[in-house]
Short mmCIF file of C-alpha atoms in Angstrom, two decimals:
data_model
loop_
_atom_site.label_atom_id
_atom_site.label_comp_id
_atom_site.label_asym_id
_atom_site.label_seq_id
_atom_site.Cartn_x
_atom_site.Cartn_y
_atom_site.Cartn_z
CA UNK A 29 -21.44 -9.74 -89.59
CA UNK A 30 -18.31 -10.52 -91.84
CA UNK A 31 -16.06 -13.49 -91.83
CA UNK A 32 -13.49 -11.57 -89.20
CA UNK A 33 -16.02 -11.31 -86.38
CA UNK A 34 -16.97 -14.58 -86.60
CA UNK A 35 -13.69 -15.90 -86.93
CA UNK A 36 -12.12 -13.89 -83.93
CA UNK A 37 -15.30 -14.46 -81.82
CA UNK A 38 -15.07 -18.47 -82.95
CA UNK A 39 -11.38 -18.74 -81.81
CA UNK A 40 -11.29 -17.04 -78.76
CA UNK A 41 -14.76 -19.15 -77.55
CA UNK A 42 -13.52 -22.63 -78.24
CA UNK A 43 -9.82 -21.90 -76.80
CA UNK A 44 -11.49 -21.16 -73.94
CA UNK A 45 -14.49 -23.76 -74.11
CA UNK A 46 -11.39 -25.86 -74.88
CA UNK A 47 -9.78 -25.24 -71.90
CA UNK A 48 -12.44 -25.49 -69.69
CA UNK A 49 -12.91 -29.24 -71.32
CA UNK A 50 -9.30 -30.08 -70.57
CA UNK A 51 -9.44 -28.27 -66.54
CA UNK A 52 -12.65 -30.29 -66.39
CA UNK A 53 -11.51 -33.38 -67.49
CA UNK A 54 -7.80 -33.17 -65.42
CA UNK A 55 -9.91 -32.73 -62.28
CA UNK A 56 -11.99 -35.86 -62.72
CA UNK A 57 -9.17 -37.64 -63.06
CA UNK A 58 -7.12 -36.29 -59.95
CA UNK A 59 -10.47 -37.74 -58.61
CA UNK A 60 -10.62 -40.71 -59.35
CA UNK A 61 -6.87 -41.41 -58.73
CA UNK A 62 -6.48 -39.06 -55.38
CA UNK A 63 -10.52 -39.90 -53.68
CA UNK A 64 -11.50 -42.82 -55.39
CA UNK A 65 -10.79 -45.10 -52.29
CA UNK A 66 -13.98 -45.70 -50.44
CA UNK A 67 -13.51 -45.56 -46.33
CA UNK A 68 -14.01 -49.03 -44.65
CA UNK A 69 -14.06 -50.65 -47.95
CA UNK A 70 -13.61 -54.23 -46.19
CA UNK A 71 -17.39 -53.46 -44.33
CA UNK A 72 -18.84 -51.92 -47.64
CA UNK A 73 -20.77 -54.64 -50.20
CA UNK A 74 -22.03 -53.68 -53.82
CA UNK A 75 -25.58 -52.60 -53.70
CA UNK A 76 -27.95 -53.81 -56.20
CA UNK A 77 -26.66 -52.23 -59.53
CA UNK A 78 -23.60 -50.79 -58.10
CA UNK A 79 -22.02 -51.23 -61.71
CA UNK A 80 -24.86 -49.32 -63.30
CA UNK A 81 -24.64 -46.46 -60.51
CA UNK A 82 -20.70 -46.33 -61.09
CA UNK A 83 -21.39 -46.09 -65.43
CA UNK A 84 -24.25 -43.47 -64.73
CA UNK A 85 -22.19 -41.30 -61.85
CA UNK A 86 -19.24 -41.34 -64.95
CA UNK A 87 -21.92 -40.50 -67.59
CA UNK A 88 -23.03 -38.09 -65.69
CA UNK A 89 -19.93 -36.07 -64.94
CA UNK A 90 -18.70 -36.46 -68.68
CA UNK A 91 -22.37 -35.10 -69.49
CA UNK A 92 -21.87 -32.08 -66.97
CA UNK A 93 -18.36 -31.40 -68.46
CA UNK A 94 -19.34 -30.65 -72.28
CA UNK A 95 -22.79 -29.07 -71.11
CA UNK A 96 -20.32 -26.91 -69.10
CA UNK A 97 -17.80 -26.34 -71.87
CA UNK A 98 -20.90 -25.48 -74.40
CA UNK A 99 -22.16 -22.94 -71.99
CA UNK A 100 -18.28 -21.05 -72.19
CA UNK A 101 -17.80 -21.25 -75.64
CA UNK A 102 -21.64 -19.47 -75.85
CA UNK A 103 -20.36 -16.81 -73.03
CA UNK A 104 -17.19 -16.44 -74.23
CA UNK A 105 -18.71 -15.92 -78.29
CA UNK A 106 -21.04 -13.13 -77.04
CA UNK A 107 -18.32 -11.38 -75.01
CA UNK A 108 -15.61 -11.47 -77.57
CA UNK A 109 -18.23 -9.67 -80.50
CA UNK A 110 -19.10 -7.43 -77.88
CA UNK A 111 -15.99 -6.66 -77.13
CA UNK A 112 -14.11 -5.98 -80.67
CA UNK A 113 -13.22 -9.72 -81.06
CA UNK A 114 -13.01 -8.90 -85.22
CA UNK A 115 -9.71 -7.26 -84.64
CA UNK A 116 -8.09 -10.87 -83.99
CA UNK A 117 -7.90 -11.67 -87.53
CA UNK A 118 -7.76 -8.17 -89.73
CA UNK A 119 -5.81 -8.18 -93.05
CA UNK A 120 -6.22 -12.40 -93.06
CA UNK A 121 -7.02 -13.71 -96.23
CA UNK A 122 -10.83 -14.62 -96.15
CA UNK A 123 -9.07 -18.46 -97.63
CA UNK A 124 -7.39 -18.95 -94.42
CA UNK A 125 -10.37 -17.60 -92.00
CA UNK A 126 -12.68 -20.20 -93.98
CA UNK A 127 -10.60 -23.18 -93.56
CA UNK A 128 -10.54 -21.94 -89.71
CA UNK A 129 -14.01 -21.83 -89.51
CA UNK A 130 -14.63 -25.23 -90.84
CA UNK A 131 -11.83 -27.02 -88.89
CA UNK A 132 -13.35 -25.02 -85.80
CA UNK A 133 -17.06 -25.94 -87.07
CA UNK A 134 -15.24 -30.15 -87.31
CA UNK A 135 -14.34 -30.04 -83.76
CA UNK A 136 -17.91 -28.14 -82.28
CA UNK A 137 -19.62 -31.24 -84.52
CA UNK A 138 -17.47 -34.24 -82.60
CA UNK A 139 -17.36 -32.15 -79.29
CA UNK A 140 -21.56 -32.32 -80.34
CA UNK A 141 -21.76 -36.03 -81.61
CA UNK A 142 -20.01 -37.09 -78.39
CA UNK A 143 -22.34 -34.90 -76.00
CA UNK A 144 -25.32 -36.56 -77.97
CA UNK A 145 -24.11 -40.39 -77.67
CA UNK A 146 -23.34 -39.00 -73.78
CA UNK A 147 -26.89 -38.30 -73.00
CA UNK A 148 -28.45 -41.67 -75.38
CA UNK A 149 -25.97 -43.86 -73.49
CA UNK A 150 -26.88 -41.80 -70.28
CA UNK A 151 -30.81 -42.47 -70.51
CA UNK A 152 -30.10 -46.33 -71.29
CA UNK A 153 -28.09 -46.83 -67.98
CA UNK A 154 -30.52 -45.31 -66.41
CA UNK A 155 -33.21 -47.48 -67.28
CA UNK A 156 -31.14 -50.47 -66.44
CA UNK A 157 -30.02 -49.26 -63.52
CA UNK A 158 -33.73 -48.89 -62.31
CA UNK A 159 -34.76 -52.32 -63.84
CA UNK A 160 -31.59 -54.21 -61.37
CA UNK A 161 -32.57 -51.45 -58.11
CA UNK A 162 -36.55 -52.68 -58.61
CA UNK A 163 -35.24 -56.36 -58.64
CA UNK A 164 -32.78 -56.42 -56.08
CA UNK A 165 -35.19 -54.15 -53.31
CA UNK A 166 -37.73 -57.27 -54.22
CA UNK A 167 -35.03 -59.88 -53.41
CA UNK A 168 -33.99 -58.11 -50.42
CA UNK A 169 -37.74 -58.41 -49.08
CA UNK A 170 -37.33 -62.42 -50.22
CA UNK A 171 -34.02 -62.95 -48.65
CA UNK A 172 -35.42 -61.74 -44.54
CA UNK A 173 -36.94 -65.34 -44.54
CA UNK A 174 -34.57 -67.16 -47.12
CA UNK A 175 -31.07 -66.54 -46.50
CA UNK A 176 -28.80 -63.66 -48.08
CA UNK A 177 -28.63 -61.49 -51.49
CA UNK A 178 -25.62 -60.46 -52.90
CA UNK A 179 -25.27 -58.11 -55.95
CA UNK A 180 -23.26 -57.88 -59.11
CA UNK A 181 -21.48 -60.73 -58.37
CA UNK A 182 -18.10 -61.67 -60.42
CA UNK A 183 -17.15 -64.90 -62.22
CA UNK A 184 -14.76 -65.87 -64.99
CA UNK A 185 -17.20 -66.01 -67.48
CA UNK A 186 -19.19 -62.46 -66.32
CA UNK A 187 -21.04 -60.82 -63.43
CA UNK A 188 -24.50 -62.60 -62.30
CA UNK A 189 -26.86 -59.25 -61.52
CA UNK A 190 -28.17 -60.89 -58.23
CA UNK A 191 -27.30 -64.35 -56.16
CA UNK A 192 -29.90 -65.20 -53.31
CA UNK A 193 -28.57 -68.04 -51.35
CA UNK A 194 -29.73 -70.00 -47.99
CA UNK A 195 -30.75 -73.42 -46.97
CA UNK A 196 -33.29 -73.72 -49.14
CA UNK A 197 -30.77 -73.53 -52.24
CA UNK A 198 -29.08 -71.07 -54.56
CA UNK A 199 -30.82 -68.94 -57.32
CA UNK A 200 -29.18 -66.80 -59.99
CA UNK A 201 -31.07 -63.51 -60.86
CA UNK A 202 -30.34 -62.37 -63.92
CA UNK A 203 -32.19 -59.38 -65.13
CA UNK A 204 -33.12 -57.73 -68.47
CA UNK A 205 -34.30 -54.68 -68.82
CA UNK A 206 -35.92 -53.91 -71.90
CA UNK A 207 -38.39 -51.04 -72.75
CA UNK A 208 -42.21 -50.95 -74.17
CA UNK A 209 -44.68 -48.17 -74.71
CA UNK A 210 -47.38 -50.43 -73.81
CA UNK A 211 -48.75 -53.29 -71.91
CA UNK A 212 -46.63 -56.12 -73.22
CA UNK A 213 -45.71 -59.60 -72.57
CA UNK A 214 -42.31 -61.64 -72.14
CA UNK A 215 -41.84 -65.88 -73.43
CA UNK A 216 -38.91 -67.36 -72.78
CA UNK A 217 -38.07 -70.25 -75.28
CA UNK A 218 -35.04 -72.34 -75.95
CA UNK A 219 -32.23 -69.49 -74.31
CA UNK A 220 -34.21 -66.33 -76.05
CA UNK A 221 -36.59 -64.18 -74.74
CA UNK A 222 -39.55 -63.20 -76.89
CA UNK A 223 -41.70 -60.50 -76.96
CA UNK A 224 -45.06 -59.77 -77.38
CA UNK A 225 -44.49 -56.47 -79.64
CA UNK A 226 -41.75 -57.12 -81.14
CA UNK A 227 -39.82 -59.73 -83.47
CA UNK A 228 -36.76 -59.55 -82.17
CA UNK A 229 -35.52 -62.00 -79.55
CA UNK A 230 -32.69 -61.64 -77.06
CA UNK A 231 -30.26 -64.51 -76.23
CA UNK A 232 -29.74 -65.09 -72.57
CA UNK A 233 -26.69 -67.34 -73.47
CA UNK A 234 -23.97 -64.82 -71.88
CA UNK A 235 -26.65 -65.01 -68.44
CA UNK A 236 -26.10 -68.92 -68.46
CA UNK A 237 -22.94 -69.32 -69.02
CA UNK A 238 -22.16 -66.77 -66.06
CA UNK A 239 -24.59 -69.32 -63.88
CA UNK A 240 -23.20 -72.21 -64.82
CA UNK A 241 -19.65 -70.90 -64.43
CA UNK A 242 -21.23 -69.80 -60.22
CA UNK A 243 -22.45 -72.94 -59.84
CA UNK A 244 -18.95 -74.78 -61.10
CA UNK A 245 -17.49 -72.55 -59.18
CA UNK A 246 -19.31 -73.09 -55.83
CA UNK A 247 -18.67 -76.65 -56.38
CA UNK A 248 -14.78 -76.34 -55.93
CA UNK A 249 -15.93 -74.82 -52.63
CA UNK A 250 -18.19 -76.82 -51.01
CA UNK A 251 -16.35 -80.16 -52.84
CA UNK A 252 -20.02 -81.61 -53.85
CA UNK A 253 -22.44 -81.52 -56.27
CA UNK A 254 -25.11 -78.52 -55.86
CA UNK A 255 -27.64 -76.49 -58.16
CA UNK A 256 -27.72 -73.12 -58.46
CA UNK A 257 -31.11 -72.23 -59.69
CA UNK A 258 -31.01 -69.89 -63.11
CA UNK A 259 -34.27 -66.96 -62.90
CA UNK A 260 -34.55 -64.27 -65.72
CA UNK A 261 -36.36 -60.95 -64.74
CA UNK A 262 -37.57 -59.48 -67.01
CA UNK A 263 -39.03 -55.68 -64.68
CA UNK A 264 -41.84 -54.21 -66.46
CA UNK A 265 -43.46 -56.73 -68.16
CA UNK A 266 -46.40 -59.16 -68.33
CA UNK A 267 -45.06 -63.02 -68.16
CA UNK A 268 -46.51 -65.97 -70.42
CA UNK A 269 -45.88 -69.44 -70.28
CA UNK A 270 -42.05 -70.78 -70.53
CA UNK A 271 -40.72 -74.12 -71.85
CA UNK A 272 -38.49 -76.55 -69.74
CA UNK A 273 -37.67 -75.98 -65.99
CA UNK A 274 -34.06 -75.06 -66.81
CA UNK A 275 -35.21 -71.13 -66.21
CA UNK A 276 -37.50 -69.54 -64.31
CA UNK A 277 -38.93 -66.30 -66.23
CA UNK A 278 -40.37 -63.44 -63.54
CA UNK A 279 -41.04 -60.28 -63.06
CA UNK A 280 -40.42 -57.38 -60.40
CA UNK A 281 -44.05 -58.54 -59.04
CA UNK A 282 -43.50 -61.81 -59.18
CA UNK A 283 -40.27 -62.38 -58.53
CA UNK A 284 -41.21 -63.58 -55.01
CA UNK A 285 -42.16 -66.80 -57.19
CA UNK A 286 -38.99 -68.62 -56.98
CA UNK A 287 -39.00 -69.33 -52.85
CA UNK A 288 -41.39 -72.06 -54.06
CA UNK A 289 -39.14 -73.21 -57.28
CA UNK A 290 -36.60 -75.89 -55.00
CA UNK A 291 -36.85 -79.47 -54.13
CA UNK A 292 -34.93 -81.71 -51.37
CA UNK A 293 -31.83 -82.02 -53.26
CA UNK A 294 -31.20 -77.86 -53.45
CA UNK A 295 -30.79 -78.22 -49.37
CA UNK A 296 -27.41 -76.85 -48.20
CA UNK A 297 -25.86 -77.93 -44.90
CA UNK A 298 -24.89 -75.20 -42.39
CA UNK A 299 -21.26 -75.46 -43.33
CA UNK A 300 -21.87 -75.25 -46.93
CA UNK A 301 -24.34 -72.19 -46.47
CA UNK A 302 -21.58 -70.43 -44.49
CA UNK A 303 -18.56 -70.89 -46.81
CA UNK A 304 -20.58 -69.62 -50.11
CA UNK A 305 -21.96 -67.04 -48.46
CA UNK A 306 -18.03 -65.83 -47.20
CA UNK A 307 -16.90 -66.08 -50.61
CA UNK A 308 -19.59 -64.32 -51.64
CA UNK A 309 -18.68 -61.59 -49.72
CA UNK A 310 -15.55 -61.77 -50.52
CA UNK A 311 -16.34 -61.46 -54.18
CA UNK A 312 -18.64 -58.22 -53.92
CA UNK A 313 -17.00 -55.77 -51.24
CA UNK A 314 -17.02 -52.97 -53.20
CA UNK A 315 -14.15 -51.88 -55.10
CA UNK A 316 -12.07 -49.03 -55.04
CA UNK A 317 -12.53 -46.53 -58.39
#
């Protein structure tokens, strides 16, 4: 096959793979702007992960898009050298229909790099996305006997994953997800998680600030000094022993742990209960897209 077919047939499949990008792209947008406004968004509240389900419904579409646009530019190839496609570019200096073919071979590589950091980014919010769902169906088994469980909730200095709150007190559920091939086990020491099978540590800094910033904030509220309990989950894996009582390190299995992690000064009044519990839902009625 000379440098004309594949030329011709190279054109004519990524205008139209091309096309079909931009058409896919436009519509998703018309979306978003034209049916992106849930119905009775005042009576609808974030579900556990709702920002992971909203990054992995977006992955997902841009994911279907250049899957889509791959498939024409394959269709469209095989019908245009089936179809006398060489013609296109007769009597062109083979110069010219080589720099074509490498400028069209630059964009199929980016349109290709961006597909591939689609589907990585894709399989990572997925995992978290389980990781927060396993936690927060756990804390909504907790909450039947000790008060209410909001998700995703918003503060100035970043979203808490999960905030249980009720008489008893106020606990902050933060979760990481992290993955392991193999039975493993999770330390928390001095604001870093260790593990078991690996060296690296992550910081749960960002996590307590976000508490902290809850709990500062629930004080303006209320107008008296409270606690709002910090918890790490950490789905998936096996727990050892943790330093201080500042944190309280759990799993999905034993997240039901922290019911019994409160003393007499975590009590809320009725009133107090009430008015967190309406700016809570204030906070996480679910936003239109």
């Amino acid at each position: 096959m000379d440098i004309q077919a594949v030329s011709g047939a190279a054109t004519v499949a990524v205008t139209c793979a091309f096309a079909f990008l931009l058409a896919a792209k436009s519509w998703h947008l018309l979306a978003r702007v034209f049916m992106g406004h849930p119905n009775f968004a005042d009576s609808i509240m974030s579900e556990a992960a709702q920002r992971f389900r909203d990054e992995l419904d977006r992955l997902s579409q841009k994911q279907s898009t250049y899957f889509g646009a791959a498939f024409v530019f394959a269709v469209m190839y095989v019908v245009t050298i089936s179809f006398r496609g060489p013609e296109l570019f007769v009597g062109y200096p083979e110069w010219q229909l080589y720099v074509l073919l490498a400028t069209l071979g630059s964009g199929a590589l980016f349109a290709l790099q961006r597909l591939i950091r689609i589907v990585i980014s894709w399989h990572n919010i997925k995992f978290v996305r389980d990781a927060n769902i396993a936690i927060g169906h756990q804390l909504q088994r907790i909450a039947s006997a000790n008060g209410r469980v909001y998700h995703d909730v918003p503060t100035s200095a970043g979203i808490v994953d999960h905030v249980l709150i009720g008489q008893g007190g106020i606990y902050a559920i933060n979760v990481v997800a992290k993955r392991h091939l193999k039975k493993a086990s999770a330390q928390l020491k001095e604001n870093h998680l260790r593990f078991s099978n690996s060296k690296k540590t992550i910081s749960i800094i960002d996590r307590i600030a976000a508490t902290r910033r809850l709990q500062k904030e629930f004080r303006k509220i209320t107008g008296r000094k409270l606690r709002v309990r910090s918890v790490i989950a950490v789905p998936g894996w096996d727990i050892r022993d943790q330093s201080g009582n500042d944190h309280l390190l759990v799993n999905e299995r034993t997240l039901p742990m922290i019911s019994g992690w409160k003393d007499s000064n975590d009590n809320l009044l009725n009133e107090d209960v009430s008015a967190l519990q309406q700016d809570l839902t204030n906070r996480c009625r679910l936003k239109t897209s």
